[in-house]
Amino acid sequence: MPATLVESPIVAEYRRLTPRSAELAAKARQLLPSGITHDSRFLQPYPIYVARAAGSRKWDVDGREYVDYTGGHGALLFGHNHPTIVAAIERQLPLGTHYGAGHEQEIVWAEWVHRLMPSCECVRFTSSGTEATHLALRLARAYTGRNKIMRFAGHFHGWHDHMAFGVGSHFDGRPSIGVLREVADQIVLAPPGDLEAVRSLMDQHADLAAVIIEPTGASWGQLPVLGEFLHALRHETAHRGSLLIFDEVISGFRCAPGGAQQYFGIRPDLTTLAKILAGGLPGGAVGGRRDILDLLSFPDQPGEREKVPHQGTYNANPLSAAAGIAALEMVATTDACARANEYGRRLRLALSEVIREQGASWIVYGSFSGFHIWPNPERLPLSAEQIEAGHYDYRVLKARPRPELLTKLRLGMLIHGVEIFSWPGGPTSAVHTDADLEQTVGAFAATLKMLREEGELI
Ligand code: PLP
């Protein structure tokens, strides 16, 4: 990220349209580092502050309306405030928000997870996706008696110490600041999609407890993963006695009702879930083989064996359970996943057409209900089809050689009433409309024009 953003017509226009957000950002910076609460919400000169949201849209504190592609960080397959989910929360609210005890809803919620993902023979709820991947690693180590974990460069699995490096930087496996070297040493960071390299690393590290992967590719397909690669991973892990963990925090209940594992026809040993799982409220889960999840069970006889400890004040919170049940029921009984996927496909095509018309070297690509905009700053002879077919260098796609260009892209889209996610790109939803698509395409064309006028579009 640039230390300071140089003023320009795009930046000036954004400032002109969002004075109240500027005020709130100045206030926020007094208390919140960088004025934000999640790294991916960082935007210079400041992000918009949102006052309300509904369906595919949100409104900022200056009264401006946006087509939303942040989608609750991927949690909102049904958009903001879907009436069925709101009604489920409203029914639960007067009945209590925290029992500190078991409740029927948590059983129904787990039944929905199992019905949609049969590999989840047992489920343990957590409060977030980060907690889910943390618990999955602990279970894998306890089950196998091995220490090391293989994960893939660029893939995101939350922010705990095992996952905090090698995502956007530190691709050599060095720990990011604040993470113990001893923890990082237990992570085998593999190049995504490179089966030969993976096999060779597996030969070198016979003590792999598990391999964890985002099965649709890093950051919702920013670094696409092919089905053959996933099938080979399934084979190699089973053959070598390591567990295969699908991190379906974002792909689960999204690319298909049963997630990537249903789409690719692969049964992982463990699955980590969050986002759509809890219908837009906080929540996560680890699901998987009964013999592995049984390590969380108390032994029949005291002292018979050691259990894996796991607590969490907000696990299976009743409000999250109510919202989650409503969401999963709609995933199972409607064509929501297919609609979000189809909108994603149309949006990728339409944005690519804008690029073609403007003679730019940018590339829009993605899969399922996701789109990624890559400005291709070096004008590499690469196409969306090549990237989607796995022919890319992950360091190139993850690199941010001209961060000010990406910032201005996001500002330009905001100026024209569209908020995209920081990748840049975003998840699409089942409630995005033709009007949203038209507005997004218009905003993209106008933004590219503004960038060209500023000499940023090469
Ligand atoms: N795993 C994946 C694939 C994710 O996309 C995310 C969040 O974006 C996480 C884990 C972490 O989930 P949470 O933000 O709920 O901790």
Coordinates of C-alpha atoms and ligand atoms in Angstrom, one line a residue:
M1 CA 0.0 0.0 0.0
P2 CA 1.3 3.5 -0.8
A3 CA 2.2 5.6 2.2
T4 CA 0.2 8.5 0.8
L5 CA -2.1 8.7 -2.1
V6 CA -1.2 11.5 -4.5
E7 CA -4.2 13.8 -5.1
S8 CA -5.8 13.5 -8.5
P9 CA -9.1 14.2 -10.2
I10 CA -10.4 10.7 -9.1
V11 CA -9.4 11.2 -5.5
A12 CA -10.8 14.8 -5.5
E13 CA -14.1 13.6 -6.9
Y14 CA -14.3 10.8 -4.3
R15 CA -13.6 13.3 -1.5
R16 CA -16.2 15.7 -2.9
L17 CA -18.9 13.0 -2.9
T18 CA -18.2 11.5 0.6
P19 CA -17.6 14.3 3.1
R20 CA -19.4 12.6 6.0
S21 CA -17.3 9.4 5.5
A22 CA -14.2 11.6 5.6
E23 CA -15.3 13.0 9.0
L24 CA -16.0 9.6 10.4
A25 CA -12.7 8.2 9.1
A26 CA -10.9 11.0 10.9
K27 CA -12.7 10.2 14.1
A28 CA -12.1 6.5 13.7
R29 CA -8.4 6.9 13.2
Q30 CA -8.2 8.3 16.8
L31 CA -9.2 4.9 18.2
L32 CA -9.0 2.2 15.5
P33 CA -5.7 1.5 13.8
S34 CA -6.0 3.0 10.3
G35 CA -9.6 3.7 11.2
I36 CA -10.7 0.1 10.3
T37 CA -11.4 -3.3 11.8
H38 CA -10.3 -5.7 9.1
D39 CA -7.2 -5.3 6.9
S40 CA -9.2 -5.8 3.7
R41 CA -11.4 -2.8 4.5
F42 CA -8.4 -0.5 4.2
L43 CA -8.8 2.1 1.5
Q44 CA -7.1 5.4 0.8
P45 CA -7.8 8.2 1.3
Y46 CA -10.6 6.6 3.5
P47 CA -13.3 4.0 3.0
I48 CA -17.0 4.8 2.9
Y49 CA -19.0 4.4 6.1
V50 CA -22.2 2.5 5.6
A51 CA -25.5 3.6 7.1
R52 CA -27.8 0.8 5.9
A53 CA -28.1 -2.0 3.4
A54 CA -30.8 -4.1 1.6
G55 CA -30.7 -6.8 -1.0
S56 CA -27.8 -6.1 -3.4
R57 CA -27.4 -2.5 -2.3
K58 CA -26.0 -0.4 0.5
W59 CA -26.1 3.3 1.4
D60 CA -23.4 5.4 2.9
V61 CA -23.6 8.1 5.5
D62 CA -23.6 10.7 2.7
G63 CA -26.8 9.2 1.4
R64 CA -25.1 7.6 -1.7
E65 CA -26.3 4.3 -3.0
Y66 CA -24.0 1.4 -4.1
V67 CA -24.3 -1.9 -5.8
D68 CA -22.5 -4.1 -3.3
Y69 CA -19.8 -6.7 -4.2
T70 CA -18.3 -7.0 -0.7
G71 CA -21.2 -9.3 0.1
G72 CA -20.5 -9.4 3.8
H73 CA -17.0 -10.8 2.9
G74 CA -18.9 -13.6 1.0
A75 CA -21.4 -14.4 3.7
L76 CA -24.4 -12.9 2.0
L77 CA -25.4 -15.3 -0.8
F78 CA -28.9 -13.9 -0.3
G79 CA -27.9 -10.3 -0.1
H80 CA -28.6 -8.0 2.8
N81 CA -31.5 -8.5 5.1
H82 CA -33.2 -11.3 3.2
P83 CA -36.7 -11.4 4.7
T84 CA -36.6 -15.1 5.5
I85 CA -33.3 -14.7 7.5
V86 CA -34.5 -11.5 9.2
A87 CA -37.8 -13.3 10.2
A88 CA -35.8 -16.2 11.7
I89 CA -33.6 -13.8 13.7
E90 CA -36.7 -11.9 14.9
R91 CA -38.3 -15.1 16.0
Q92 CA -35.2 -16.0 18.0
L93 CA -34.4 -12.6 19.5
P94 CA -37.1 -12.5 22.2
L95 CA -36.4 -16.1 23.2
G96 CA -32.8 -15.3 24.2
T97 CA -29.5 -14.6 22.7
H98 CA -27.2 -16.8 24.8
Y99 CA -28.2 -19.8 26.9
G100 CA -24.8 -21.0 27.9
A101 CA -26.4 -24.4 27.3
G102 CA -27.4 -26.7 24.5
H103 CA -30.5 -25.8 22.4
E104 CA -32.6 -27.5 19.7
Q105 CA -31.5 -25.1 17.0
E106 CA -27.9 -26.2 17.2
I107 CA -28.9 -29.8 16.4
V108 CA -31.1 -28.7 13.5
W109 CA -28.2 -26.5 12.2
A110 CA -25.8 -29.5 12.3
E111 CA -28.4 -31.6 10.5
W112 CA -28.5 -29.1 7.7
V113 CA -24.7 -29.1 7.4
H114 CA -24.7 -32.9 7.3
R115 CA -27.6 -33.1 4.8
L116 CA -25.8 -30.7 2.4
M117 CA -22.3 -32.0 3.0
P118 CA -22.5 -35.8 3.9
S119 CA -18.7 -35.8 4.6
C120 CA -19.6 -33.9 7.7
E121 CA -20.6 -36.9 9.7
C122 CA -20.1 -34.8 12.9
V123 CA -20.0 -31.0 13.4
R124 CA -18.4 -28.8 16.0
F125 CA -19.5 -25.1 15.8
T126 CA -17.1 -22.2 16.3
S127 CA -17.5 -18.5 16.1
S128 CA -15.6 -17.8 12.9
G129 CA -13.7 -19.3 10.0
T130 CA -10.4 -18.5 11.6
E131 CA -11.4 -20.6 14.7
A132 CA -12.6 -23.4 12.4
T133 CA -9.3 -23.7 10.6
H134 CA -7.4 -23.5 13.9
L135 CA -9.5 -26.3 15.4
A136 CA -9.1 -28.4 12.2
L137 CA -5.3 -28.3 12.5
R138 CA -5.4 -29.2 16.1
L139 CA -7.7 -32.2 15.4
A140 CA -5.5 -33.3 12.5
R141 CA -2.4 -33.3 14.7
A142 CA -4.2 -35.1 17.5
Y143 CA -5.5 -37.7 15.2
T144 CA -2.4 -38.4 13.2
G145 CA 0.2 -37.8 15.9
R146 CA 2.1 -35.8 13.3
N147 CA 3.1 -32.1 13.5
K148 CA 3.4 -30.5 10.0
I149 CA 0.7 -28.9 8.0
M150 CA 0.9 -28.3 4.2
R151 CA -0.9 -25.3 2.8
F152 CA -0.6 -23.4 -0.4
A153 CA 1.0 -20.0 -1.1
G154 CA -1.6 -17.3 -1.5
H155 CA -4.4 -19.3 0.0
F156 CA -6.2 -17.6 2.9
H157 CA -7.4 -19.6 5.9
G158 CA -7.9 -16.8 8.5
W159 CA -5.5 -14.9 10.6
H160 CA -4.2 -17.3 13.4
D161 CA -0.5 -17.9 13.7
H162 CA -0.3 -20.9 11.4
M163 CA -2.0 -19.0 8.6
A164 CA -0.7 -15.4 8.9
F165 CA 2.1 -15.6 6.4
G166 CA 2.5 -16.7 2.8
V167 CA -0.8 -15.2 1.8
G168 CA 0.0 -11.9 0.2
S169 CA 3.7 -11.8 1.2
H170 CA 6.3 -14.0 3.0
F171 CA 6.0 -16.6 0.3
D172 CA 9.4 -18.0 1.4
G173 CA 7.7 -19.2 4.6
R174 CA 9.2 -16.6 6.9
P175 CA 6.8 -15.8 9.7
S176 CA 5.1 -12.4 9.6
I177 CA 5.8 -10.1 12.5
G178 CA 4.4 -11.4 15.8
V179 CA 4.3 -15.0 14.7
L180 CA 6.8 -17.5 16.2
R181 CA 9.4 -19.0 14.0
E182 CA 8.7 -22.3 15.7
V183 CA 5.1 -22.2 14.5
A184 CA 6.0 -21.2 11.0
D185 CA 8.6 -24.0 10.9
Q186 CA 5.7 -26.5 11.2
I187 CA 4.1 -25.2 8.0
V188 CA 5.1 -26.5 4.6
L189 CA 4.2 -23.8 2.1
A190 CA 3.6 -25.4 -1.3
P191 CA 3.2 -23.6 -4.7
P192 CA -0.4 -23.8 -5.7
G193 CA -1.4 -26.2 -8.5
D194 CA 2.1 -27.7 -8.9
L195 CA 1.6 -31.4 -8.3
E196 CA 5.2 -32.4 -8.8
A197 CA 6.4 -29.8 -6.3
V198 CA 3.7 -31.0 -3.8
R199 CA 4.8 -34.7 -4.2
S200 CA 8.4 -33.8 -3.7
L201 CA 7.6 -31.7 -0.6
M202 CA 5.5 -34.7 0.7
D203 CA 8.5 -36.9 0.2
Q204 CA 10.6 -34.5 2.2
H205 CA 8.1 -34.2 5.0
A206 CA 6.8 -37.6 6.0
D207 CA 5.3 -36.1 9.2
L208 CA 2.5 -34.2 7.5
A209 CA -0.6 -34.3 9.7
A210 CA -2.8 -32.6 7.0
V211 CA -3.0 -30.7 3.8
I212 CA -5.4 -27.7 3.9
I213 CA -6.6 -26.0 0.7
E214 CA -9.2 -23.5 -0.5
P215 CA -10.7 -26.0 -3.0
T216 CA -11.8 -23.3 -5.4
G217 CA -8.4 -21.6 -5.3
A218 CA -6.9 -18.8 -3.2
S219 CA -9.3 -16.0 -2.2
W220 CA -12.4 -17.3 -4.0
G221 CA -10.6 -18.3 -7.1
Q222 CA -8.0 -15.5 -7.4
L223 CA -5.5 -18.4 -8.0
P224 CA -7.7 -21.0 -9.6
V225 CA -7.3 -24.6 -8.7
L226 CA -8.2 -27.5 -11.1
G227 CA -10.3 -30.5 -10.2
E228 CA -7.4 -32.9 -11.3
F229 CA -5.2 -31.2 -8.7
L230 CA -7.8 -31.7 -5.9
H231 CA -8.3 -35.4 -6.9
A232 CA -4.5 -35.9 -6.9
L233 CA -4.3 -34.3 -3.5
R234 CA -7.0 -36.7 -2.2
H235 CA -5.1 -39.6 -3.5
E236 CA -1.7 -38.5 -2.2
T237 CA -3.0 -37.6 1.3
A238 CA -4.9 -40.9 1.7
H239 CA -1.9 -42.9 0.4
R240 CA 0.5 -41.1 2.9
G241 CA -1.7 -41.2 6.0
S242 CA -2.2 -37.4 6.0
L243 CA -5.7 -35.8 6.4
L244 CA -7.2 -33.6 3.6
I245 CA -8.9 -30.5 4.9
F246 CA -11.1 -28.5 2.5
D247 CA -11.4 -25.0 3.7
E248 CA -14.9 -24.3 2.5
V249 CA -15.4 -21.1 4.5
I250 CA -16.2 -19.2 1.3
S251 CA -17.0 -22.0 -1.2
G252 CA -19.3 -23.9 1.1
F253 CA -23.0 -23.6 0.3
R254 CA -21.9 -21.2 -2.5
C255 CA -20.4 -22.8 -5.6
A256 CA -22.9 -25.6 -5.1
P257 CA -25.3 -26.4 -2.3
G258 CA -22.8 -29.0 -1.1
G259 CA -19.8 -26.7 -1.7
A260 CA -16.7 -27.5 -3.7
Q261 CA -16.7 -31.1 -2.4
Q262 CA -20.0 -31.7 -4.1
Y263 CA -19.0 -30.0 -7.3
F264 CA -15.7 -31.8 -7.7
G265 CA -17.0 -35.1 -6.2
I266 CA -14.3 -35.3 -3.5
R267 CA -14.8 -36.4 0.1
P268 CA -12.3 -34.5 2.4
D269 CA -11.5 -35.8 5.9
L270 CA -12.3 -32.5 7.5
T271 CA -14.2 -29.4 6.2
T272 CA -14.0 -25.9 7.7
L273 CA -17.1 -23.7 7.3
A274 CA -18.3 -20.1 8.1
K275 CA -19.9 -17.2 6.2
I276 CA -23.1 -18.6 4.5
L277 CA -23.2 -21.2 7.2
A278 CA -24.4 -18.6 9.7
G279 CA -26.6 -16.6 7.3
G280 CA -24.6 -13.4 7.7
L281 CA -24.2 -13.6 11.5
P282 CA -21.0 -14.7 13.2
G283 CA -20.3 -18.4 13.1
G284 CA -18.1 -21.2 11.9
A285 CA -17.8 -25.0 12.1
V286 CA -15.5 -27.9 11.6
G287 CA -17.2 -30.9 10.1
G288 CA -15.8 -34.3 9.1
R289 CA -15.2 -37.9 9.8
R290 CA -16.7 -39.1 13.0
D291 CA -13.6 -40.9 14.1
I292 CA -11.7 -37.6 13.9
L293 CA -14.3 -35.4 15.5
D294 CA -14.7 -38.0 18.3
L295 CA -11.4 -36.7 19.7
L296 CA -13.5 -33.7 20.9
S297 CA -15.8 -36.1 22.9
F298 CA -15.4 -36.8 26.5
P299 CA -14.2 -40.4 27.1
D300 CA -16.7 -42.9 28.5
Q301 CA -14.4 -43.7 31.4
P302 CA -12.4 -40.9 33.1
G303 CA -8.7 -41.2 32.2
E304 CA -9.4 -43.6 29.3
R305 CA -7.9 -41.3 26.7
E306 CA -7.1 -37.6 26.3
K307 CA -9.6 -35.4 24.5
V308 CA -8.9 -32.4 22.3
P309 CA -10.0 -29.3 24.3
H310 CA -12.2 -26.8 22.7
Q311 CA -14.3 -24.0 24.2
G312 CA -15.8 -20.8 22.8
T313 CA -18.3 -18.5 24.4
Y314 CA -20.3 -17.9 21.3
N315 CA -20.2 -21.3 19.7
A316 CA -23.6 -22.2 18.2
N317 CA -25.0 -18.9 19.4
P318 CA -28.8 -19.1 19.1
L319 CA -29.2 -16.1 16.8
S320 CA -26.5 -17.4 14.4
A321 CA -28.1 -20.8 14.5
A322 CA -31.5 -19.3 13.6
A323 CA -30.0 -17.3 10.7
G324 CA -27.9 -20.2 9.6
I325 CA -30.8 -22.7 9.5
A326 CA -32.8 -20.2 7.4
A327 CA -29.9 -19.7 5.0
L328 CA -29.0 -23.4 4.6
E329 CA -32.7 -24.3 4.0
M330 CA -32.8 -21.8 1.2
V331 CA -29.5 -23.1 -0.2
A332 CA -31.1 -26.6 -0.3
T333 CA -34.5 -25.7 -1.6
T334 CA -33.8 -22.8 -4.1
D335 CA -31.5 -22.3 -7.1
A336 CA -29.6 -19.6 -5.2
C337 CA -26.1 -21.0 -5.9
A338 CA -26.9 -21.4 -9.6
R339 CA -28.3 -17.9 -9.8
A340 CA -25.2 -16.3 -8.1
N341 CA -23.0 -18.4 -10.4
E342 CA -24.8 -17.3 -13.5
Y343 CA -24.7 -13.6 -12.5
G344 CA -20.9 -14.1 -11.9
R345 CA -20.5 -15.6 -15.4
R346 CA -22.4 -12.7 -17.0
L347 CA -20.6 -10.1 -15.1
R348 CA -17.2 -11.5 -16.0
L349 CA -18.1 -11.5 -19.7
A350 CA -19.6 -8.0 -19.6
L351 CA -16.5 -6.5 -17.8
S352 CA -14.2 -8.3 -20.2
E353 CA -16.1 -6.7 -23.1
V354 CA -15.5 -3.2 -21.6
I355 CA -11.8 -4.0 -21.4
R356 CA -11.8 -5.1 -25.0
E357 CA -13.7 -2.0 -26.2
Q358 CA -11.3 0.3 -24.4
G359 CA -8.2 -1.6 -25.7
A360 CA -6.8 -2.2 -22.2
S361 CA -4.6 -5.1 -21.3
W362 CA -6.6 -5.8 -18.1
I363 CA -8.1 -9.2 -17.4
V364 CA -11.3 -10.2 -15.7
Y365 CA -11.5 -13.8 -14.7
G366 CA -13.0 -16.1 -12.0
S367 CA -15.2 -19.0 -11.4
F368 CA -18.6 -19.7 -9.8
S369 CA -20.0 -16.6 -8.1
G370 CA -16.7 -14.6 -8.1
F371 CA -14.9 -12.1 -10.3
H372 CA -11.3 -10.9 -10.1
I373 CA -10.0 -7.8 -11.9
W374 CA -6.3 -8.0 -12.7
P375 CA -4.8 -4.8 -14.3
N376 CA -1.9 -6.7 -15.9
P377 CA 0.5 -3.9 -15.4
E378 CA 3.3 -5.5 -17.4
R379 CA 1.0 -6.2 -20.3
L380 CA 1.8 -9.9 -20.1
P381 CA 0.4 -12.0 -22.9
L382 CA -2.1 -13.8 -20.7
S383 CA -5.8 -14.4 -21.0
A384 CA -8.7 -15.2 -18.6
E385 CA -8.9 -18.7 -20.1
Q386 CA -5.2 -19.4 -19.4
I387 CA -5.5 -18.2 -15.8
E388 CA -8.7 -20.2 -15.3
A389 CA -6.9 -23.3 -16.8
G390 CA -4.2 -22.9 -14.1
H391 CA -1.5 -21.4 -16.3
Y392 CA -0.2 -18.6 -14.1
D393 CA 2.6 -17.6 -11.8
Y394 CA 0.9 -17.0 -8.4
R395 CA 3.5 -14.4 -7.5
V396 CA 2.5 -12.4 -10.5
L397 CA -1.3 -12.6 -9.8
K398 CA -0.8 -11.8 -6.1
A399 CA 1.7 -9.0 -6.7
R400 CA 0.5 -5.4 -6.2
P401 CA 3.1 -3.5 -8.3
R402 CA 1.0 -0.4 -8.7
P403 CA -1.2 -0.2 -5.5
E404 CA -2.3 3.3 -6.3
L405 CA -3.9 2.1 -9.5
L406 CA -6.0 -0.5 -7.6
T407 CA -6.9 2.2 -5.1
K408 CA -8.1 4.5 -7.9
L409 CA -10.0 1.6 -9.5
R410 CA -11.9 1.1 -6.3
L411 CA -12.4 4.9 -5.8
G412 CA -13.6 5.2 -9.4
M413 CA -16.2 2.4 -8.9
L414 CA -17.4 4.1 -5.7
I415 CA -17.8 7.4 -7.5
H416 CA -20.0 5.6 -10.0
G417 CA -22.1 3.8 -7.3
V418 CA -20.4 0.4 -7.1
E419 CA -18.4 -1.0 -4.2
I420 CA -16.0 -3.8 -5.1
F421 CA -14.0 -6.0 -2.7
S422 CA -10.3 -5.2 -2.2
W423 CA -8.9 -8.3 -4.2
P424 CA -10.1 -6.3 -6.4
G425 CA -13.3 -8.0 -7.5
G426 CA -15.9 -9.6 -5.4
P427 CA -18.4 -12.3 -4.7
T428 CA -21.8 -12.1 -6.5
S429 CA -25.1 -13.0 -4.9
A430 CA -28.4 -14.7 -5.8
V431 CA -30.1 -11.3 -5.5
H432 CA -28.0 -9.2 -7.9
T433 CA -30.2 -8.0 -10.8
D434 CA -29.9 -7.0 -14.4
A435 CA -30.0 -3.4 -13.3
D436 CA -27.1 -4.0 -11.0
L437 CA -25.2 -5.6 -13.9
E438 CA -25.9 -2.7 -16.1
Q439 CA -24.8 -0.2 -13.5
T440 CA -21.6 -2.1 -12.7
V441 CA -20.6 -2.3 -16.4
G442 CA -21.3 1.4 -16.8
A443 CA -19.3 2.2 -13.7
F444 CA -16.4 0.1 -14.9
A445 CA -16.4 1.8 -18.3
A446 CA -16.5 5.2 -16.7
T447 CA -13.7 4.3 -14.3
L448 CA -11.4 3.1 -17.0
K449 CA -12.0 6.3 -18.9
M450 CA -11.1 8.3 -15.8
L451 CA -8.0 6.2 -15.2
R452 CA -7.0 6.8 -18.8
E453 CA -7.4 10.5 -18.4
E454 CA -5.1 10.3 -15.4
G455 CA -2.5 8.4 -17.4
E456 CA -3.0 5.3 -15.3
L457 CA -4.5 3.0 -18.0
I458 CA -1.7 1.4 -20.1
Ligands
PLP1 N1 -10.9 -19.4 5.2 C1 -11.3 -18.8 4.1 C2 -11.2 -19.5 2.8 C3 -11.8 -17.5 4.1 O1 -12.2 -16.9 3.0 C4 -11.9 -16.8 5.4 C5 -12.3 -15.4 5.5 O2 -12.4 -14.7 4.5 C6 -11.4 -17.5 6.5 C7 -11.0 -18.8 6.4 C8 -11.5 -16.8 7.8 O3 -12.8 -16.7 8.3 P1 -13.2 -15.6 9.3 O4 -13.0 -14.3 8.7 O5 -14.6 -15.9 9.6 O6 -12.3 -15.8 10.5

